[in-house]
Tab-separated table of C-alpha atoms and ligand atoms in Angstrom:
chain	number	residue	atom	x	y	z
A	1	UNK	CA	106.746	-48.342	38.496
A	2	UNK	CA	106.791	-44.927	36.983
A	3	UNK	CA	109.774	-44.781	34.525
A	4	UNK	CA	111.134	-41.223	34.702
A	5	UNK	CA	112.296	-39.689	31.432
A	6	UNK	CA	115.261	-37.499	31.605
A	7	UNK	CA	115.955	-35.680	28.243
A	8	UNK	CA	119.209	-34.588	27.421
A	9	UNK	CA	121.545	-32.732	24.686
A	10	UNK	CA	123.737	-35.763	23.049
A	11	UNK	CA	126.797	-33.539	22.719
A	12	UNK	CA	126.197	-30.785	26.216
A	13	UNK	CA	124.057	-33.089	28.469
A	14	UNK	CA	122.637	-31.309	31.613
A	15	UNK	CA	124.634	-32.498	34.562
A	16	UNK	CA	121.945	-32.034	37.138
A	17	UNK	CA	119.716	-34.667	35.164
A	18	UNK	CA	122.558	-36.964	34.713
A	19	UNK	CA	123.232	-36.656	38.422
A	20	UNK	CA	119.739	-38.030	38.981
A	21	UNK	CA	119.961	-40.842	36.861
A	22	UNK	CA	123.332	-41.454	38.409
A	23	UNK	CA	121.874	-41.886	41.632
A	24	UNK	CA	119.491	-44.349	40.483
A	25	UNK	CA	122.109	-46.522	39.614
A	26	UNK	CA	124.015	-46.063	42.799
A	27	UNK	CA	120.854	-46.939	44.627
A	28	UNK	CA	120.669	-50.562	42.734
A	29	UNK	CA	118.143	-49.164	40.005
A	30	UNK	CA	117.891	-49.680	36.286
A	31	UNK	CA	118.483	-46.568	33.820
A	32	UNK	CA	118.415	-46.785	30.424
A	33	UNK	CA	120.748	-44.702	28.618
A	34	UNK	CA	121.895	-43.819	25.203
A	35	UNK	CA	125.530	-44.603	23.637
A	36	UNK	CA	126.889	-44.453	20.194
A	37	UNK	CA	125.484	-47.948	19.190
A	38	UNK	CA	122.308	-48.402	20.551
A	39	UNK	CA	120.270	-47.907	23.716
A	40	UNK	CA	121.702	-49.822	26.971
A	41	UNK	CA	120.164	-50.873	30.172
A	42	UNK	CA	122.207	-49.851	32.932
A	43	UNK	CA	122.783	-50.962	36.477
A	44	UNK	CA	125.666	-51.010	38.884
A	45	UNK	CA	128.002	-53.668	37.642
A	46	UNK	CA	129.497	-54.656	40.983
A	47	UNK	CA	126.202	-55.101	42.532
A	48	UNK	CA	124.693	-58.679	42.188
A	49	UNK	CA	121.137	-57.601	42.899
A	50	UNK	CA	121.061	-54.731	40.580
A	51	UNK	CA	122.392	-56.624	37.969
A	52	UNK	CA	119.861	-59.681	38.331
A	53	UNK	CA	117.330	-57.002	37.783
A	54	UNK	CA	118.507	-56.411	34.103
A	55	UNK	CA	117.915	-60.003	33.408
A	56	UNK	CA	114.454	-59.846	35.002
A	57	UNK	CA	113.398	-56.648	33.274
A	58	UNK	CA	114.645	-57.811	29.618
A	59	UNK	CA	113.266	-61.623	30.221
A	60	UNK	CA	117.088	-62.374	29.325
A	61	UNK	CA	118.369	-65.747	29.896
A	62	UNK	CA	120.852	-65.703	32.833
A	63	UNK	CA	123.619	-67.220	30.917
A	64	UNK	CA	123.941	-64.650	28.519
A	65	UNK	CA	126.656	-62.584	29.997
A	66	UNK	CA	126.644	-58.609	30.155
A	67	UNK	CA	129.213	-55.996	29.077
A	68	UNK	CA	130.872	-53.509	31.694
A	69	UNK	CA	130.748	-50.090	30.422
A	70	UNK	CA	133.740	-47.973	31.668
A	71	UNK	CA	134.355	-44.237	31.971
A	72	UNK	CA	138.015	-44.408	31.143
A	73	UNK	CA	141.024	-46.850	30.705
A	74	UNK	CA	141.803	-46.741	34.152
A	75	UNK	CA	138.635	-48.896	35.222
A	76	UNK	CA	139.941	-51.629	33.563
A	77	UNK	CA	142.548	-52.441	35.885
A	78	UNK	CA	140.126	-53.635	38.741
A	79	UNK	CA	137.947	-55.792	36.402
A	80	UNK	CA	140.840	-57.549	34.286
A	81	UNK	CA	143.325	-59.897	35.431
A	82	UNK	CA	145.622	-59.089	32.585
A	83	UNK	CA	145.556	-56.972	29.458
A	84	UNK	CA	147.429	-58.639	26.456
A	85	UNK	CA	149.422	-56.993	23.999
A	86	UNK	CA	146.886	-57.307	21.155
A	87	UNK	CA	143.931	-55.768	23.592
A	88	UNK	CA	146.373	-53.082	24.330
A	89	UNK	CA	146.525	-52.083	20.551
A	90	UNK	CA	142.872	-52.457	20.122
A	91	UNK	CA	142.204	-50.138	22.941
A	92	UNK	CA	144.463	-47.336	22.015
A	93	UNK	CA	143.187	-47.533	18.595
A	94	UNK	CA	139.424	-47.715	19.080
A	95	UNK	CA	138.600	-46.564	22.533
A	96	UNK	CA	136.417	-44.682	23.122
A	97	UNK	CA	134.502	-46.435	20.533
A	98	UNK	CA	132.012	-49.584	19.518
A	99	UNK	CA	134.230	-52.166	20.602
A	100	UNK	CA	133.961	-54.499	23.283
A	101	UNK	CA	137.116	-56.356	24.478
A	102	UNK	CA	136.642	-59.882	26.266
A	103	UNK	CA	139.777	-60.465	28.913
A	104	UNK	CA	140.233	-62.629	31.924
A	105	UNK	CA	138.272	-61.192	34.869
A	106	UNK	CA	139.084	-60.532	38.545
A	107	UNK	CA	137.021	-61.474	41.720
A	108	UNK	CA	135.898	-58.045	41.566
A	109	UNK	CA	133.538	-58.934	38.662
A	110	UNK	CA	130.290	-60.501	40.106
A	111	UNK	CA	128.972	-63.841	38.581
A	112	UNK	CA	125.897	-62.841	37.574
A	113	UNK	CA	127.559	-60.487	34.990
A	114	UNK	CA	129.596	-62.986	33.526
A	115	UNK	CA	127.282	-65.908	33.549
A	116	UNK	CA	129.850	-67.771	35.618
A	117	UNK	CA	132.562	-67.443	32.702
A	118	UNK	CA	136.122	-66.632	33.659
A	119	UNK	CA	136.229	-63.825	31.335
A	120	UNK	CA	134.622	-60.246	31.218
A	121	UNK	CA	133.532	-58.097	28.279
A	122	UNK	CA	134.382	-54.154	28.660
A	123	UNK	CA	133.847	-51.531	26.720
A	124	UNK	CA	134.556	-47.747	27.021
A	125	UNK	CA	131.939	-45.877	24.750
A	126	UNK	CA	132.247	-42.882	22.854
A	127	UNK	CA	128.940	-41.484	23.772
A	128	UNK	CA	129.621	-38.182	26.042
A	129	UNK	CA	126.226	-39.045	28.058
A	130	UNK	CA	127.286	-42.633	28.652
A	131	UNK	CA	130.558	-41.698	29.668
A	132	UNK	CA	129.325	-38.905	32.155
A	133	UNK	CA	126.740	-41.074	33.438
A	134	UNK	CA	129.187	-44.073	34.214
A	135	UNK	CA	131.844	-41.381	35.737
A	136	UNK	CA	129.321	-39.644	37.928
A	137	UNK	CA	127.921	-43.498	38.953
A	138	UNK	CA	131.702	-43.941	39.789
A	139	UNK	CA	131.054	-47.886	39.020
A	140	UNK	CA	131.392	-49.931	35.966
A	141	UNK	CA	128.027	-49.957	34.421
A	142	UNK	CA	126.355	-53.307	33.098
A	143	UNK	CA	124.647	-52.676	30.128
A	144	UNK	CA	122.865	-54.762	27.464
A	145	UNK	CA	120.737	-53.331	24.905
A	146	UNK	CA	117.640	-51.815	26.262
A	147	UNK	CA	114.952	-54.260	24.681
A	148	UNK	CA	112.965	-57.125	25.681
A	149	UNK	CA	115.382	-60.170	24.962
A	150	UNK	CA	114.830	-61.306	21.289
A	151	UNK	CA	113.326	-58.280	20.037
A	152	UNK	CA	115.407	-55.569	18.055
A	153	UNK	CA	117.703	-53.702	19.885
A	154	UNK	CA	116.336	-49.948	20.702
A	155	UNK	CA	118.068	-46.840	18.780
A	156	UNK	CA	115.206	-44.417	20.449
A	157	UNK	CA	114.112	-43.787	23.565
A	158	UNK	CA	110.369	-44.456	22.260
A	159	UNK	CA	111.979	-47.912	21.162
A	160	UNK	CA	113.098	-48.680	24.530
A	161	UNK	CA	109.707	-47.311	26.348
A	162	UNK	CA	107.757	-49.324	23.902
A	163	UNK	CA	109.564	-52.455	25.696
A	164	UNK	CA	110.574	-51.381	28.991
A	165	UNK	CA	108.136	-48.520	30.310
A	166	UNK	CA	107.030	-49.608	33.947
A	167	UNK	CA	109.767	-51.864	34.489
A	168	UNK	CA	112.769	-49.792	34.968
A	169	UNK	CA	113.249	-46.458	37.125
A	170	UNK	CA	114.449	-44.156	34.379
A	171	UNK	CA	115.671	-43.291	30.913
A	172	UNK	CA	117.964	-40.578	29.404
A	173	UNK	CA	116.534	-39.718	26.065
A	174	UNK	CA	119.355	-37.945	23.779
A	175	UNK	CA	117.666	-38.844	20.637
A	176	UNK	CA	118.602	-41.542	18.132
A	177	UNK	CA	122.060	-43.416	18.117
A	178	UNK	CA	124.609	-42.806	15.494
A	179	UNK	CA	125.575	-46.135	14.470
A	180	UNK	CA	122.533	-48.374	15.096
A	181	UNK	CA	123.975	-51.644	15.474
A	182	UNK	CA	125.940	-52.857	18.498
A	183	UNK	CA	129.586	-52.916	19.303
A	184	UNK	CA	132.072	-55.439	17.896
A	185	UNK	CA	132.965	-58.340	20.401
A	186	UNK	CA	136.688	-59.428	20.117
A	187	UNK	CA	137.952	-62.202	22.612
A	188	UNK	CA	141.757	-61.327	23.457
A	189	UNK	CA	142.189	-64.095	25.369
A	190	UNK	CA	143.041	-66.153	22.384
A	191	UNK	CA	146.628	-66.342	20.856
A	192	UNK	CA	144.943	-64.710	17.456
A	193	UNK	CA	142.064	-62.236	18.435
A	194	UNK	CA	138.785	-63.680	17.798
A	195	UNK	CA	135.640	-61.753	16.435
A	196	UNK	CA	132.823	-63.016	18.360
A	197	UNK	CA	130.281	-60.480	17.061
A	198	UNK	CA	130.616	-58.088	14.198
A	199	UNK	CA	129.593	-54.546	15.062
A	200	UNK	CA	130.200	-51.035	14.942
A	201	UNK	CA	134.099	-51.374	14.410
A	202	UNK	CA	134.355	-53.368	10.998
A	203	UNK	CA	136.597	-56.299	10.117
A	204	UNK	CA	138.402	-54.243	7.998
A	205	UNK	CA	139.549	-51.732	10.755
A	206	UNK	CA	140.464	-54.678	12.854
A	207	UNK	CA	142.792	-56.344	10.315
A	208	UNK	CA	144.459	-53.189	9.667
A	209	UNK	CA	145.595	-52.836	13.096
A	210	UNK	CA	145.932	-56.561	14.132
A	211	UNK	CA	146.803	-58.244	10.521
A	212	UNK	CA	144.950	-61.204	11.618
A	213	UNK	CA	141.541	-62.064	13.113
A	214	UNK	CA	139.282	-65.310	13.714
A	215	UNK	CA	136.100	-65.385	12.773
A	216	UNK	CA	133.568	-68.157	12.389
A	217	UNK	CA	130.253	-66.739	11.460
A	218	UNK	CA	127.357	-68.656	13.237
A	219	UNK	CA	125.558	-71.101	10.652
A	220	UNK	CA	122.122	-71.599	10.822
A	221	UNK	CA	120.786	-73.150	14.311
A	222	UNK	CA	124.080	-74.189	15.398
A	223	UNK	CA	123.856	-74.142	19.165
A	224	UNK	CA	127.147	-75.851	20.197
A	225	UNK	CA	128.621	-73.767	22.999
A	226	UNK	CA	129.109	-70.751	21.182
A	227	UNK	CA	131.939	-68.510	22.648
A	228	UNK	CA	129.505	-65.339	22.878
A	229	UNK	CA	126.832	-66.991	24.500
A	230	UNK	CA	124.311	-64.489	23.470
A	231	UNK	CA	124.873	-65.334	19.949
A	232	UNK	CA	122.419	-68.539	20.266
A	233	UNK	CA	119.536	-67.155	21.124
A	234	UNK	CA	116.681	-66.056	18.886
A	235	UNK	CA	117.264	-62.295	18.492
A	236	UNK	CA	116.208	-59.013	16.825
A	237	UNK	CA	113.087	-60.770	15.670
A	238	UNK	CA	110.040	-58.627	14.225
A	239	UNK	CA	106.256	-59.803	15.207
A	240	UNK	CA	105.916	-61.248	11.943
A	241	UNK	CA	107.644	-63.945	10.046
A	242	UNK	CA	110.642	-62.523	8.087
A	243	UNK	CA	112.322	-63.853	4.964
A	244	UNK	CA	115.833	-62.650	4.208
A	245	UNK	CA	116.792	-62.644	0.331
A	246	UNK	CA	120.632	-62.471	-0.467
A	247	UNK	CA	122.561	-62.270	-3.605
A	248	UNK	CA	122.932	-60.335	-6.584
A	249	UNK	CA	121.249	-56.935	-5.677
A	250	UNK	CA	119.307	-56.727	-8.891
A	251	UNK	CA	118.223	-60.113	-8.562
A	252	UNK	CA	117.524	-59.647	-5.055
A	253	UNK	CA	115.597	-56.835	-5.605
A	254	UNK	CA	113.443	-58.474	-8.557
A	255	UNK	CA	112.829	-61.585	-6.481
A	256	UNK	CA	111.530	-59.637	-3.563
A	257	UNK	CA	109.091	-57.702	-5.899
A	258	UNK	CA	107.906	-61.015	-7.704
A	259	UNK	CA	107.234	-63.013	-4.170
A	260	UNK	CA	105.643	-59.804	-2.681
A	261	UNK	CA	103.317	-59.324	-5.488
A	262	UNK	CA	102.024	-63.026	-4.999
A	263	UNK	CA	102.037	-62.743	-1.491
A	264	UNK	CA	99.646	-59.675	-1.491
A	265	UNK	CA	97.183	-61.820	-3.245
A	266	UNK	CA	96.100	-63.281	-0.008
A	267	UNK	CA	97.980	-61.464	2.745
A	268	UNK	CA	99.434	-58.204	4.080
A	269	UNK	CA	102.696	-57.906	3.093
A	270	UNK	CA	105.645	-56.048	4.505
A	271	UNK	CA	109.369	-55.389	2.908
A	272	UNK	CA	112.116	-54.415	4.770
A	273	UNK	CA	114.539	-52.897	1.979
A	274	UNK	CA	116.834	-50.447	0.507
A	275	UNK	CA	115.068	-47.457	-1.410
A	276	UNK	CA	116.607	-48.672	-4.582
A	277	UNK	CA	114.216	-51.813	-4.152
A	278	UNK	CA	111.307	-50.170	-2.716
A	279	UNK	CA	110.841	-48.197	-5.858
A	280	UNK	CA	110.081	-51.462	-7.566
A	281	UNK	CA	107.550	-52.903	-5.018
A	282	UNK	CA	103.807	-53.031	-5.749
A	283	UNK	CA	101.637	-50.348	-4.011
A	284	UNK	CA	100.070	-52.364	-1.534
A	285	UNK	CA	103.286	-53.896	0.087
A	286	UNK	CA	103.866	-51.825	3.380
A	287	UNK	CA	107.357	-50.574	3.187
A	288	UNK	CA	110.152	-49.749	5.983
A	289	UNK	CA	113.056	-48.411	4.021
A	290	UNK	CA	116.631	-48.534	5.650
A	291	UNK	CA	118.609	-46.341	3.385
A	292	UNK	CA	120.729	-46.770	0.138
A	293	UNK	CA	121.772	-50.717	-0.205
A	294	UNK	CA	125.363	-49.151	-1.392
A	295	UNK	CA	125.855	-47.108	2.111
A	296	UNK	CA	126.159	-49.737	4.878
A	297	UNK	CA	126.475	-46.967	7.591
A	298	UNK	CA	123.106	-45.731	6.513
A	299	UNK	CA	121.644	-49.178	6.498
A	300	UNK	CA	122.953	-50.045	10.150
A	301	UNK	CA	121.762	-46.615	11.180
A	302	UNK	CA	118.134	-47.608	10.012
A	303	UNK	CA	118.054	-51.087	10.500
A	304	UNK	CA	116.160	-51.473	14.157
A	305	UNK	CA	113.901	-48.937	13.504
A	306	UNK	CA	112.789	-50.880	10.373
A	307	UNK	CA	112.543	-53.878	12.338
A	308	UNK	CA	110.138	-52.399	14.807
A	309	UNK	CA	108.215	-50.520	11.954
A	310	UNK	CA	105.933	-53.617	11.721
A	311	UNK	CA	105.095	-53.446	15.123
A	312	UNK	CA	102.596	-50.849	14.522
A	313	UNK	CA	101.699	-51.534	11.045
A	314	UNK	CA	100.532	-55.349	11.358
A	315	UNK	CA	101.666	-57.750	8.565
A	316	UNK	CA	101.333	-61.498	8.074
A	317	UNK	CA	104.912	-62.107	6.297
A	318	UNK	CA	108.006	-59.734	5.873
A	319	UNK	CA	110.587	-59.884	2.879
A	320	UNK	CA	113.905	-58.390	3.756
A	321	UNK	CA	116.952	-57.243	1.424
A	322	UNK	CA	120.304	-58.503	2.236
A	323	UNK	CA	123.316	-56.218	1.485
A	324	UNK	CA	126.999	-56.843	0.917
A	325	UNK	CA	129.062	-57.835	3.730
A	326	UNK	CA	131.603	-55.063	3.495
A	327	UNK	CA	132.108	-52.498	6.033
A	328	UNK	CA	129.157	-52.393	8.390
A	329	UNK	CA	127.304	-54.652	5.864
A	330	UNK	CA	128.811	-57.794	7.975
A	331	UNK	CA	127.168	-56.595	11.433
A	332	UNK	CA	123.692	-55.746	9.298
A	333	UNK	CA	123.688	-59.368	7.615
A	334	UNK	CA	124.426	-60.997	10.701
A	335	UNK	CA	121.613	-59.059	12.429
A	336	UNK	CA	119.403	-59.784	9.594
A	337	UNK	CA	119.767	-63.620	9.436
A	338	UNK	CA	118.968	-64.009	13.045
A	339	UNK	CA	116.016	-61.539	12.689
A	340	UNK	CA	114.760	-64.148	9.870
A	341	UNK	CA	115.622	-67.166	12.019
A	342	UNK	CA	117.862	-68.340	9.462
A	343	UNK	CA	114.903	-68.347	6.651
A	344	UNK	CA	117.075	-67.413	3.765
A	345	UNK	CA	116.502	-67.383	0.189
A	346	UNK	CA	119.758	-67.163	-1.823
A	347	UNK	CA	119.506	-65.359	-5.683
A	348	UNK	CA	122.318	-65.632	-7.847
B	1	AMP	P1	124.377	-57.301	24.566
B	1	AMP	O1	124.414	-57.121	25.797
B	1	AMP	O2	123.036	-57.374	23.853
B	1	AMP	O3	124.965	-56.354	23.688
B	1	AMP	O4	125.359	-58.686	24.195
B	1	AMP	C1	126.419	-58.594	24.942
B	1	AMP	C2	127.246	-59.892	23.976
B	1	AMP	O5	128.369	-59.735	24.431
B	1	AMP	C3	126.610	-61.202	23.844
B	1	AMP	O6	126.599	-61.732	22.627
B	1	AMP	C4	127.282	-61.717	25.100
B	1	AMP	O7	127.043	-63.070	24.799
B	1	AMP	C5	128.524	-61.229	24.725
B	1	AMP	N1	129.743	-61.309	25.648
B	1	AMP	C6	129.492	-60.640	27.018
B	1	AMP	N2	130.450	-61.248	27.904
B	1	AMP	C7	131.124	-62.056	27.236
B	1	AMP	C8	132.098	-62.952	27.757
B	1	AMP	N3	132.800	-62.670	29.217
B	1	AMP	N4	132.391	-63.798	26.828
B	1	AMP	C9	132.061	-63.747	25.358
B	1	AMP	N5	130.934	-62.992	25.311
B	1	AMP	C10	130.753	-62.188	26.024
B	2	MG	MG1	121.048	-57.359	23.197
């Protein structure tokens, strides 16, 4: 299959091109599209056969449900059986934006979207291109991240094509995504809303409007029936094994500098680190720099490109630097721990 590339401006997308892309979705095909978080892989969320193609193209396990993307809040009505007060507050405050709400679903939602769950995940994206595409398609658009399952999510059209070229009908290229990590997923069916996946809307922002939020970070290889089924799978992994260093930042920087120096004697060594730490490393270490460790937004925006950097610069081992878990740092650390397969060194 020849994957068509539609290049559009992120703020003022060419309507004719979006109409062509929307047609593909209406006809049951797959189109990758930009959002403010990462690139999504879109299909008609009301068409079981079209949604099944998403799982095929990504190699995604069928029990990992998809998020339905909508163009306006009115679309919630057909998909969700009820909208509790907490969900209404979150929609009012954070939609459009990087927040996904899990609600009780209606029969209009195909089983293949929810992996058979009685709930559905819904998001109204802030991206102009994404919203216009959905509006033109006229249906909720199922849209997981547009990567091969297990790989880092794509924040550029080039990263999407590296994984999915020839497997999907089209892609809309509007340049790099702004936020760089996926949406925050909040389950609103529990008495106290539960954070299922940290993301673009921070824990601090949620607490400010809700007062109370439950969150149990998944530890290690804990696979017992996770509430967000996708969270149990290997995810975000670069091609080489990665070790994550966490703790006091000066000590982490020193530990990575020492470990990478020793490893260089016998291996090709990569480092995914802040620019502060990059300055301390031996010349032979190949560095993917994710920005300043003191600016979590910058780290989030550069994270997945850093994880993909060593696809084209092969190394035998990667040392990665953790950051503090405030703001987007919580989402960044969630992704880095998974990418490392929970190979973590704690430094005091
Ligand atoms: P992705 O499609 O890669 O952005 O991942 C979507 C995330 O939302 C995964 O972690 C899913 O498990 C989660 N998710 C989707 N639908 C539901 C649902 N009905 N209940 C709980 N989690 C969900
Ligand atoms: Mg994903």
